[in-house]
PDB file of C-alpha atoms in Angstrom:
ATOM      1  CA  VAL O  11      -0.346 -10.929 -20.436  1.00  0.00           C
ATOM      2  CA  VAL O  12      -0.657 -13.372 -17.796  1.00  0.00           C
ATOM      3  CA  GLU O  13      -3.956 -15.314 -16.772  1.00  0.00           C
ATOM      4  CA  GLY O  14      -4.566 -18.138 -14.505  1.00  0.00           C
ATOM      5  CA  SER O  15      -3.713 -18.995 -10.863  1.00  0.00           C
ATOM      6  CA  VAL O  16      -0.556 -18.905  -8.905  1.00  0.00           C
ATOM      7  CA  SER O  17      -0.634 -20.156  -5.343  1.00  0.00           C
ATOM      8  CA  ASN O  18       2.153 -20.375  -2.704  1.00  0.00           C
ATOM      9  CA  THR O  19       2.521 -21.263   1.028  1.00  0.00           C
ATOM     10  CA  GLY O  20       5.926 -19.432   1.094  1.00  0.00           C
ATOM     11  CA  ARG O  21       6.545 -16.089   1.589  1.00  0.00           C
ATOM     12  CA  ASN O  22       6.748 -14.052  -1.743  1.00  0.00           C
ATOM     13  CA  ILE O  23       4.805 -14.409  -4.171  1.00  0.00           C
ATOM     14  CA  GLY O  24       3.842 -11.792  -7.236  1.00  0.00           C
ATOM     15  CA  GLY O  25       2.143 -12.094 -10.585  1.00  0.00           C
ATOM     16  CA  PHE O  26       5.038 -11.526 -12.622  1.00  0.00           C
ATOM     17  CA  VAL O  27       7.929 -11.652  -9.804  1.00  0.00           C
ATOM     18  CA  GLY O  28       7.653 -13.013  -6.384  1.00  0.00           C
ATOM     19  CA  HIS O  29      11.476 -11.673  -5.042  1.00  0.00           C
ATOM     20  CA  LEU O  30      13.963  -9.019  -5.920  1.00  0.00           C
ATOM     21  CA  ASN O  31      17.440  -8.451  -4.926  1.00  0.00           C
ATOM     22  CA  GLY O  32      20.383  -7.249  -6.056  1.00  0.00           C
ATOM     23  CA  ASN O  33      21.016  -4.097  -8.176  1.00  0.00           C
ATOM     24  CA  VAL O  34      18.353  -4.891 -10.836  1.00  0.00           C
ATOM     25  CA  THR O  35      16.412  -2.798 -13.644  1.00  0.00           C
ATOM     26  CA  VAL O  36      12.922  -4.350 -13.947  1.00  0.00           C
ATOM     27  CA  SER O  37      10.554  -2.560 -16.927  1.00  0.00           C
ATOM     28  CA  PHE O  38       6.954  -3.532 -17.024  1.00  0.00           C
ATOM     29  CA  LYS O  39       5.391  -2.142 -20.261  1.00  0.00           C
ATOM     30  CA  ASN O  40       2.091  -2.751 -21.691  1.00  0.00           C
ATOM     31  CA  CYS O  41       1.439  -5.406 -19.430  1.00  0.00           C
ATOM     32  CA  GLU O  42      -1.451  -7.222 -17.571  1.00  0.00           C
ATOM     33  CA  SER O  43      -1.886  -9.374 -14.776  1.00  0.00           C
ATOM     34  CA  GLY O  44      -5.344 -11.172 -14.720  1.00  0.00           C
ATOM     35  CA  CYS O  45      -4.488 -14.369 -12.521  1.00  0.00           C
ATOM     36  CA  THR O  46      -5.687 -15.438  -9.329  1.00  0.00           C
ATOM     37  CA  ILE O  47      -2.910 -14.948  -6.726  1.00  0.00           C
ATOM     38  CA  GLU O  48      -3.580 -17.450  -3.612  1.00  0.00           C
ATOM     39  CA  SER O  49      -1.006 -17.134  -0.129  1.00  0.00           C
ATOM     40  CA  THR O  50      -0.882 -17.971   2.907  1.00  0.00           C
ATOM     41  CA  ASP O  51       2.044 -15.636   4.238  1.00  0.00           C
ATOM     42  CA  GLY O  52       4.260 -12.711   3.793  1.00  0.00           C
ATOM     43  CA  MET O  53       4.200 -10.442   0.662  1.00  0.00           C
ATOM     44  CA  VAL O  54       2.393 -10.645  -1.992  1.00  0.00           C
ATOM     45  CA  GLY O  55       1.765  -8.504  -5.614  1.00  0.00           C
ATOM     46  CA  GLY O  56       0.420  -8.404  -8.473  1.00  0.00           C
ATOM     47  CA  PHE O  57       3.013  -7.834 -10.443  1.00  0.00           C
ATOM     48  CA  ILE O  58       6.457  -8.278  -7.354  1.00  0.00           C
ATOM     49  CA  GLY O  59       5.799  -9.904  -3.934  1.00  0.00           C
ATOM     50  CA  TYR O  60       8.739  -8.339  -2.247  1.00  0.00           C
ATOM     51  CA  THR O  61      11.996  -6.323  -2.747  1.00  0.00           C
ATOM     52  CA  GLU O  62      14.493  -6.404  -0.554  1.00  0.00           C
ATOM     53  CA  LYS O  63      17.913  -4.665  -0.255  1.00  0.00           C
ATOM     54  CA  ASN O  64      18.551  -3.382  -3.306  1.00  0.00           C
ATOM     55  CA  LYS O  65      20.595  -0.506  -3.391  1.00  0.00           C
ATOM     56  CA  HIS O  66      19.945   1.629  -6.902  1.00  0.00           C
ATOM     57  CA  MET O  67      17.125  -0.467  -7.947  1.00  0.00           C
ATOM     58  CA  LYS O  68      14.838   0.715 -10.536  1.00  0.00           C
ATOM     59  CA  VAL O  69      11.504  -0.275 -11.152  1.00  0.00           C
ATOM     60  CA  ASP O  70       9.506   1.070 -13.820  1.00  0.00           C
ATOM     61  CA  VAL O  71       5.804  -0.012 -14.699  1.00  0.00           C
ATOM     62  CA  ARG O  72       3.820   1.946 -17.390  1.00  0.00           C
ATOM     63  CA  ASP O  73       0.607   1.570 -19.511  1.00  0.00           C
ATOM     64  CA  SER O  74      -0.095  -1.717 -17.738  1.00  0.00           C
ATOM     65  CA  MET O  75      -2.753  -3.304 -15.385  1.00  0.00           C
ATOM     66  CA  PHE O  76      -3.642  -5.218 -12.629  1.00  0.00           C
ATOM     67  CA  ARG O  77      -7.190  -6.559 -12.788  1.00  0.00           C
ATOM     68  CA  GLY O  78      -6.878 -10.033 -11.083  1.00  0.00           C
ATOM     69  CA  ILE O  79      -7.812 -11.364  -7.918  1.00  0.00           C
ATOM     70  CA  ILE O  80      -5.363 -11.722  -4.734  1.00  0.00           C
ATOM     71  CA  ASN O  81      -6.091 -13.490  -1.591  1.00  0.00           C
ATOM     72  CA  ALA O  82      -3.425 -13.545   1.556  1.00  0.00           C
ATOM     73  CA  ARG O  83      -4.229 -15.409   4.185  1.00  0.00           C
ATOM     74  CA  SER O  84      -2.363 -15.627   7.130  1.00  0.00           C
ATOM     75  CA  SER O  85      -2.002 -16.875  10.633  1.00  0.00           C
ATOM     76  CA  ALA O  86       1.418 -17.085  11.101  1.00  0.00           C
ATOM     77  CA  LYS O  87       3.205 -14.982  13.655  1.00  0.00           C
ATOM     78  CA  THR O  88       4.466 -12.639  11.051  1.00  0.00           C
ATOM     79  CA  ASP O  89       3.229  -9.437   9.131  1.00  0.00           C
ATOM     80  CA  LEU O  90       1.318  -9.714   6.286  1.00  0.00           C
ATOM     81  CA  PHE O  91       1.785  -7.561   3.012  1.00  0.00           C
ATOM     82  CA  ALA O  92      -0.393  -7.404   0.248  1.00  0.00           C
ATOM     83  CA  GLY O  93      -0.351  -4.812  -3.113  1.00  0.00           C
ATOM     84  CA  GLY O  94      -1.791  -4.839  -6.637  1.00  0.00           C
ATOM     85  CA  ILE O  95       1.611  -3.579  -7.575  1.00  0.00           C
ATOM     86  CA  ILE O  96       4.108  -4.998  -5.050  1.00  0.00           C
ATOM     87  CA  GLY O  97       3.309  -6.406  -1.479  1.00  0.00           C
ATOM     88  CA  PHE O  98       6.642  -4.997   0.566  1.00  0.00           C
ATOM     89  CA  VAL O  99       9.523  -2.395  -0.746  1.00  0.00           C
ATOM     90  CA  PHE O 100      12.268  -2.959   2.169  1.00  0.00           C
ATOM     91  CA  GLU O 101      15.682  -1.112   2.210  1.00  0.00           C
ATOM     92  CA  CYS O 102      16.167  -0.153  -1.286  1.00  0.00           C
ATOM     93  CA  GLU O 103      18.518   2.785  -0.942  1.00  0.00           C
ATOM     94  CA  TYR O 104      18.603   5.204  -3.510  1.00  0.00           C
ATOM     95  CA  SER O 105      16.225   3.945  -5.870  1.00  0.00           C
ATOM     96  CA  SER O 106      13.368   4.764  -8.428  1.00  0.00           C
ATOM     97  CA  ILE O 107      10.088   3.670  -8.732  1.00  0.00           C
ATOM     98  CA  ILE O 108       8.010   4.403 -11.199  1.00  0.00           C
ATOM     99  CA  VAL O 109       4.318   3.902 -11.880  1.00  0.00           C
ATOM    100  CA  ASN O 110       2.767   5.688 -15.310  1.00  0.00           C
ATOM    101  CA  ASN O 111      -0.897   4.848 -16.702  1.00  0.00           C
ATOM    102  CA  VAL O 112      -1.082   1.871 -14.501  1.00  0.00           C
ATOM    103  CA  THR O 113      -5.059   0.532 -13.731  1.00  0.00           C
ATOM    104  CA  ILE O 114      -5.421  -1.703 -10.434  1.00  0.00           C
ATOM    105  CA  THR O 115      -8.685  -2.957 -10.578  1.00  0.00           C
ATOM    106  CA  GLY O 116     -10.357  -6.609  -9.538  1.00  0.00           C
ATOM    107  CA  THR O 117     -10.293  -7.168  -5.576  1.00  0.00           C
ATOM    108  CA  ILE O 118      -7.568  -7.922  -2.897  1.00  0.00           C
ATOM    109  CA  THR O 119      -7.918  -9.670   0.231  1.00  0.00           C
ATOM    110  CA  THR O 120      -6.428  -9.818   3.074  1.00  0.00           C
ATOM    111  CA  GLU O 121      -7.211 -11.970   6.090  1.00  0.00           C
ATOM    112  CA  LYS O 122      -4.894 -11.738   9.159  1.00  0.00           C
ATOM    113  CA  SER O 123      -5.176 -13.158  13.514  1.00  0.00           C
ATOM    114  CA  SER O 124      -2.052 -11.733  14.692  1.00  0.00           C
ATOM    115  CA  TYR O 125       0.632  -8.993  14.190  1.00  0.00           C
ATOM    116  CA  SER O 126      -0.145  -6.599  11.510  1.00  0.00           C
ATOM    117  CA  VAL O 127      -1.317  -6.287   8.059  1.00  0.00           C
ATOM    118  CA  TYR O 128      -0.435  -3.868   4.939  1.00  0.00           C
ATOM    119  CA  THR O 129      -3.020  -3.713   2.173  1.00  0.00           C
ATOM    120  CA  ALA O 130      -2.901  -1.289  -0.467  1.00  0.00           C
ATOM    121  CA  GLY O 131      -4.003  -0.920  -4.397  1.00  0.00           C
ATOM    122  CA  PHE O 132      -0.565  -0.234  -5.446  1.00  0.00           C
ATOM    123  CA  PHE O 133       1.932  -0.878  -2.651  1.00  0.00           C
ATOM    124  CA  GLY O 134       1.419  -2.742   0.885  1.00  0.00           C
ATOM    125  CA  TYR O 135       4.430  -1.069   2.494  1.00  0.00           C
ATOM    126  CA  LEU O 136       7.036   0.959   0.993  1.00  0.00           C
ATOM    127  CA  ARG O 137      10.468   1.546   3.447  1.00  0.00           C
ATOM    128  CA  SER O 138      13.046   2.969   0.684  1.00  0.00           C
ATOM    129  CA  SER O 139      15.129   5.808   2.205  1.00  0.00           C
ATOM    130  CA  HIS O 140      17.130   8.146  -0.691  1.00  0.00           C
ATOM    131  CA  SER O 141      14.390   7.052  -3.284  1.00  0.00           C
ATOM    132  CA  ASN O 142      12.045   8.712  -5.004  1.00  0.00           C
ATOM    133  CA  VAL O 143       8.473   7.062  -5.839  1.00  0.00           C
ATOM    134  CA  VAL O 144       6.089   8.650  -8.883  1.00  0.00           C
ATOM    135  CA  ILE O 145       2.656   7.334  -9.379  1.00  0.00           C
ATOM    136  CA  LYS O 146       1.282   9.639 -12.464  1.00  0.00           C
ATOM    137  CA  ASP O 147      -1.954   9.204 -14.628  1.00  0.00           C
ATOM    138  CA  SER O 148      -3.175   5.921 -12.669  1.00  0.00           C
ATOM    139  CA  VAL O 149      -6.072   4.614 -10.938  1.00  0.00           C
ATOM    140  CA  SER O 150      -7.346   2.273  -8.272  1.00  0.00           C
ATOM    141  CA  THR O 151     -10.653   0.651  -8.497  1.00  0.00           C
ATOM    142  CA  ALA O 152      -9.807  -2.034  -6.614  1.00  0.00           C
ATOM    143  CA  LYS O 153     -12.310  -3.404  -3.762  1.00  0.00           C
ATOM    144  CA  LEU O 154      -9.983  -3.963  -0.948  1.00  0.00           C
ATOM    145  CA  SER O 155     -11.247  -6.288   2.150  1.00  0.00           C
ATOM    146  CA  VAL O 156      -9.533  -6.476   5.652  1.00  0.00           C
ATOM    147  CA  THR O 157     -10.017  -8.993   8.014  1.00  0.00           C
ATOM    148  CA  PHE O 158      -8.264  -8.879  10.865  1.00  0.00           C
ATOM    149  CA  SER O 159      -9.514 -11.610  14.262  1.00  0.00           C
ATOM    150  CA  GLY O 160      -6.558 -10.324  16.315  1.00  0.00           C
ATOM    151  CA  GLY O 161      -3.384  -8.546  16.612  1.00  0.00           C
ATOM    152  CA  TYR O 162      -1.164  -4.994  16.174  1.00  0.00           C
ATOM    153  CA  ALA O 163      -2.763  -3.125  13.561  1.00  0.00           C
ATOM    154  CA  THR O 164      -4.142  -3.037  10.060  1.00  0.00           C
ATOM    155  CA  TYR O 165      -2.458  -0.322   7.515  1.00  0.00           C
ATOM    156  CA  THR O 166      -4.617   0.378   3.975  1.00  0.00           C
ATOM    157  CA  GLY O 167      -4.529   2.550   1.390  1.00  0.00           C
ATOM    158  CA  GLY O 168      -6.292   2.691  -1.790  1.00  0.00           C
ATOM    159  CA  PHE O 169      -2.887   3.790  -3.244  1.00  0.00           C
ATOM    160  CA  ILE O 170       0.324   2.749  -0.146  1.00  0.00           C
ATOM    161  CA  GLY O 171      -0.595   1.465   2.925  1.00  0.00           C
ATOM    162  CA  CYS O 172       2.239   2.256   4.440  1.00  0.00           C
ATOM    163  CA  ILE O 173       5.274   4.664   4.575  1.00  0.00           C
ATOM    164  CA  ASN O 174       7.332   3.872   7.513  1.00  0.00           C
ATOM    165  CA  GLY O 175      10.861   4.518   8.690  1.00  0.00           C
ATOM    166  CA  VAL O 176      12.472   6.104   5.670  1.00  0.00           C
ATOM    167  CA  LYS O 177      14.695   8.702   5.110  1.00  0.00           C
ATOM    168  CA  SER O 178      15.251  11.548   2.157  1.00  0.00           C
ATOM    169  CA  VAL O 179      12.170  10.040   0.013  1.00  0.00           C
ATOM    170  CA  ASN O 180      10.199  11.842  -2.682  1.00  0.00           C
ATOM    171  CA  ALA O 181       7.005  10.681  -3.646  1.00  0.00           C
ATOM    172  CA  GLN O 182       4.802  11.434  -5.959  1.00  0.00           C
ATOM    173  CA  ILE O 183       1.137  10.826  -6.663  1.00  0.00           C
ATOM    174  CA  LEU O 184       0.195  12.644  -9.563  1.00  0.00           C
ATOM    175  CA  ASP O 185      -3.493  12.788 -11.551  1.00  0.00           C
ATOM    176  CA  CYS O 186      -4.294   9.933 -10.244  1.00  0.00           C
ATOM    177  CA  GLN O 187      -7.829   8.595  -9.194  1.00  0.00           C
ATOM    178  CA  SER O 188      -8.856   6.024  -6.469  1.00  0.00           C
ATOM    179  CA  THR O 189     -12.420   4.730  -6.543  1.00  0.00           C
ATOM    180  CA  SER O 190     -11.369   1.664  -4.623  1.00  0.00           C
ATOM    181  CA  ASP O 191     -14.329   0.755  -1.946  1.00  0.00           C
ATOM    182  CA  ILE O 192     -12.530  -0.156   1.675  1.00  0.00           C
ATOM    183  CA  SER O 193     -13.865  -2.719   3.852  1.00  0.00           C
ATOM    184  CA  VAL O 194     -12.295  -3.135   7.206  1.00  0.00           C
ATOM    185  CA  SER O 195     -13.392  -5.828   9.786  1.00  0.00           C
ATOM    186  CA  SER O 196     -10.622  -5.342  12.603  1.00  0.00           C
ATOM    187  CA  GLN O 197     -10.270  -6.557  16.180  1.00  0.00           C
ATOM    188  CA  SER O 198      -6.786  -4.631  16.388  1.00  0.00           C
ATOM    189  CA  ASP O 199      -5.624  -2.380  18.542  1.00  0.00           C
ATOM    190  CA  TYR O 200      -4.720   0.170  15.661  1.00  0.00           C
ATOM    191  CA  VAL O 201      -6.336   0.658  12.291  1.00  0.00           C
ATOM    192  CA  TYR O 202      -5.331   3.248   9.838  1.00  0.00           C
ATOM    193  CA  THR O 203      -6.978   3.674   6.417  1.00  0.00           C
ATOM    194  CA  GLY O 204      -6.733   6.375   3.666  1.00  0.00           C
ATOM    195  CA  GLY O 205      -8.163   6.947   0.431  1.00  0.00           C
ATOM    196  CA  PHE O 206      -4.587   7.144  -0.923  1.00  0.00           C
ATOM    197  CA  LEU O 207      -2.335   6.373   2.103  1.00  0.00           C
ATOM    198  CA  GLY O 208      -2.857   4.797   5.168  1.00  0.00           C
ATOM    199  CA  TYR O 209       0.044   5.807   7.259  1.00  0.00           C
ATOM    200  CA  PHE O 210       3.587   7.740   7.127  1.00  0.00           C
ATOM    201  CA  ALA O 211       5.512   7.889  10.316  1.00  0.00           C
ATOM    202  CA  HIS O 212       9.049   7.830  12.100  1.00  0.00           C
ATOM    203  CA  SER O 213      10.479   9.389   8.677  1.00  0.00           C
ATOM    204  CA  THR O 214      13.219  12.510   8.535  1.00  0.00           C
ATOM    205  CA  ASP O 215      13.669  14.851   5.305  1.00  0.00           C
ATOM    206  CA  SER O 216      11.040  13.232   3.028  1.00  0.00           C
ATOM    207  CA  ALA O 217       8.242  14.565   0.978  1.00  0.00           C
ATOM    208  CA  ILE O 218       4.907  13.705  -0.106  1.00  0.00           C
ATOM    209  CA  THR O 219       3.376  15.484  -2.803  1.00  0.00           C
ATOM    210  CA  MET O 220      -0.657  14.720  -4.045  1.00  0.00           C
ATOM    211  CA  GLU O 221      -1.610  17.364  -7.204  1.00  0.00           C
ATOM    212  CA  HIS O 222      -4.896  16.724  -9.279  1.00  0.00           C
ATOM    213  CA  CYS O 223      -5.959  13.532  -7.549  1.00  0.00           C
ATOM    214  CA  THR O 224      -9.226  12.561  -6.340  1.00  0.00           C
ATOM    215  CA  ASN O 225     -10.730  10.236  -3.961  1.00  0.00           C
ATOM    216  CA  ASP O 226     -14.308   8.464  -4.807  1.00  0.00           C
ATOM    217  CA  GLY O 227     -14.274   5.570  -3.192  1.00  0.00           C
ATOM    218  CA  ALA O 228     -16.415   4.174   0.227  1.00  0.00           C
ATOM    219  CA  PHE O 229     -15.428   3.104   3.152  1.00  0.00           C
ATOM    220  CA  THR O 230     -16.697   0.511   5.365  1.00  0.00           C
ATOM    221  CA  PHE O 231     -15.496   0.062   8.911  1.00  0.00           C
ATOM    222  CA  SER O 232     -16.754  -2.962  11.604  1.00  0.00           C
ATOM    223  CA  GLY O 233     -15.266  -4.804  14.381  1.00  0.00           C
ATOM    224  CA  THR O 234     -14.213  -4.291  17.910  1.00  0.00           C
ATOM    225  CA  PHE O 235     -11.215  -1.872  17.484  1.00  0.00           C
ATOM    226  CA  ASN O 236      -9.448  -1.748  20.742  1.00  0.00           C
ATOM    227  CA  GLY O 237      -6.868   0.841  20.592  1.00  0.00           C
ATOM    228  CA  GLU O 238      -7.140   3.936  18.494  1.00  0.00           C
ATOM    229  CA  PHE O 239      -8.868   4.339  14.963  1.00  0.00           C
ATOM    230  CA  TYR O 240      -8.119   6.630  12.034  1.00  0.00           C
ATOM    231  CA  ALA O 241      -9.293   7.305   8.687  1.00  0.00           C
ATOM    232  CA  GLY O 242      -8.915   9.962   6.214  1.00  0.00           C
ATOM    233  CA  GLY O 243     -10.136  10.533   2.768  1.00  0.00           C
ATOM    234  CA  LEU O 244      -6.344  11.028   1.844  1.00  0.00           C
ATOM    235  CA  ILE O 245      -3.792  10.319   4.416  1.00  0.00           C
ATOM    236  CA  ALA O 246      -4.919   9.050   7.833  1.00  0.00           C
ATOM    237  CA  GLU O 247      -2.275   9.744  10.089  1.00  0.00           C
ATOM    238  CA  LEU O 248       0.925  11.817   9.688  1.00  0.00           C
ATOM    239  CA  TYR O 249       3.028  10.796  13.133  1.00  0.00           C
ATOM    240  CA  GLU O 250       6.445  11.508  14.226  1.00  0.00           C
ATOM    241  CA  ASN O 251       7.818  12.855  11.333  1.00  0.00           C
ATOM    242  CA  THR O 252      10.786  15.246  11.096  1.00  0.00           C
ATOM    243  CA  GLY O 253      11.819  17.555   8.566  1.00  0.00           C
ATOM    244  CA  CYS O 254       8.942  16.369   6.133  1.00  0.00           C
ATOM    245  CA  SER O 255       6.667  18.041   4.239  1.00  0.00           C
ATOM    246  CA  LEU O 256       3.114  17.454   2.554  1.00  0.00           C
ATOM    247  CA  THR O 257       2.250  18.956  -0.387  1.00  0.00           C
ATOM    248  CA  LEU O 258      -1.583  19.082  -1.516  1.00  0.00           C
ATOM    249  CA  ASN O 259      -2.398  20.701  -5.008  1.00  0.00           C
ATOM    250  CA  LYS O 260      -6.245  20.435  -6.040  1.00  0.00           C
ATOM    251  CA  VAL O 261      -7.090  17.118  -4.384  1.00  0.00           C
ATOM    252  CA  THR O 262     -10.541  16.195  -3.909  1.00  0.00           C
ATOM    253  CA  ASN O 263     -12.420  13.741  -1.277  1.00  0.00           C
ATOM    254  CA  LYS O 264     -15.948  12.488  -2.616  1.00  0.00           C
ATOM    255  CA  ALA O 265     -15.530   9.655  -0.263  1.00  0.00           C
ATOM    256  CA  ASN O 266     -18.303   8.254   2.292  1.00  0.00           C
ATOM    257  CA  ALA O 267     -17.855   6.377   5.096  1.00  0.00           C
ATOM    258  CA  GLU O 268     -19.618   4.010   7.381  1.00  0.00           C
ATOM    259  CA  VAL O 269     -18.525   3.581  11.201  1.00  0.00           C
ATOM    260  CA  THR O 270     -19.562   0.647  13.263  1.00  0.00           C
ATOM    261  CA  THR O 271     -17.176   0.739  15.723  1.00  0.00           C
ATOM    262  CA  GLY O 272     -16.529   0.331  19.695  1.00  0.00           C
ATOM    263  CA  ASN O 273     -14.284   0.796  22.617  1.00  0.00           C
ATOM    264  CA  ALA O 274     -11.515   3.321  20.215  1.00  0.00           C
ATOM    265  CA  PHE O 275     -10.225   6.344  20.066  1.00  0.00           C
ATOM    266  CA  SER O 276     -11.469   7.760  16.756  1.00  0.00           C
ATOM    267  CA  CYS O 277     -10.218  10.143  14.207  1.00  0.00           C
ATOM    268  CA  ILE O 278     -11.468  10.931  11.061  1.00  0.00           C
ATOM    269  CA  GLY O 279     -10.996  13.407   8.431  1.00  0.00           C
ATOM    270  CA  GLY O 280     -11.831  14.622   5.177  1.00  0.00           C
ATOM    271  CA  LEU O 281      -8.388  14.570   3.751  1.00  0.00           C
TER     272      LEU O 281
END
C-alpha cells in the first residue's frame, strides 16, 4: 500500500514506478495506491508513469486499486498524459499488458494550455504494436476532469484515452464497468471523449473487443471548441484504420451527456 504524496517537475511520475525502459516483467498483485500525485509535465500514472521502447515487456496488474488523486498541470510545449494505471505506453512491441480485477477511483485532473492532453481511468495513451492488452473484471469510478485553455486536442476515456498508430494489437475490455463522471472544458481544435475509449486511429491489422461492459457515467462538456467535437458512450471516434476490427458483445451505455459548446462540428453517439 502506498500513501502520502508524490510530486515532480520532471516528465515521468507514478505511484509505484516512474519510468520503465528495457525488456522487463512487472507484476502488481494485491497492491493499493492512495497517494496524491502532483506533476507539472509529462507522463503520470497511478501505478506507472511511462513505459517506452520495451520489447517483450510484461505488465500484470491484478486484484489491485488506485484510489488516490492525480493532478497533472502543464504549460510546457509537449503533450500531457495521465492514467490511473499507466500514463503513456510508447513503442513497447511484442508486449503484454494484463489488468484483472482492478478498481480505479478517486480523481484524475489534467490542465493544459498548449499541444494535446490524454486523460483516462486506466491508460492515457497506448502505442504498442504486436501486443496484447486485456482489461477484465475491472471498474473505473474515477472522476476525470480536463481543462484545456488552448492547443490541438483532448483525448479522454473512462478506460483508455487514445490508441493510435499501432499494428497487430489485440485489445480486449471484458466484463468491465465505467461509472466515471467525465468533465471536459476546452478551447482546443479537436475533442474526443468516450465512456471507454476516446480515439482509435491510424492503425493496421488490429482488433478491439468489448464484451459484457456497461458505461453508467456522465459527460459534461463546456468551452468554445474551435474545430471538431466527438463523444460516444463507448468510443468517440474510429479514424483511418486499415484491416482492423471492432467487436461489441452485450455492451450497454447508460451515460448522460450535457454539452454547452460553440463553433464546433459535433458528432455525438450512444455507442
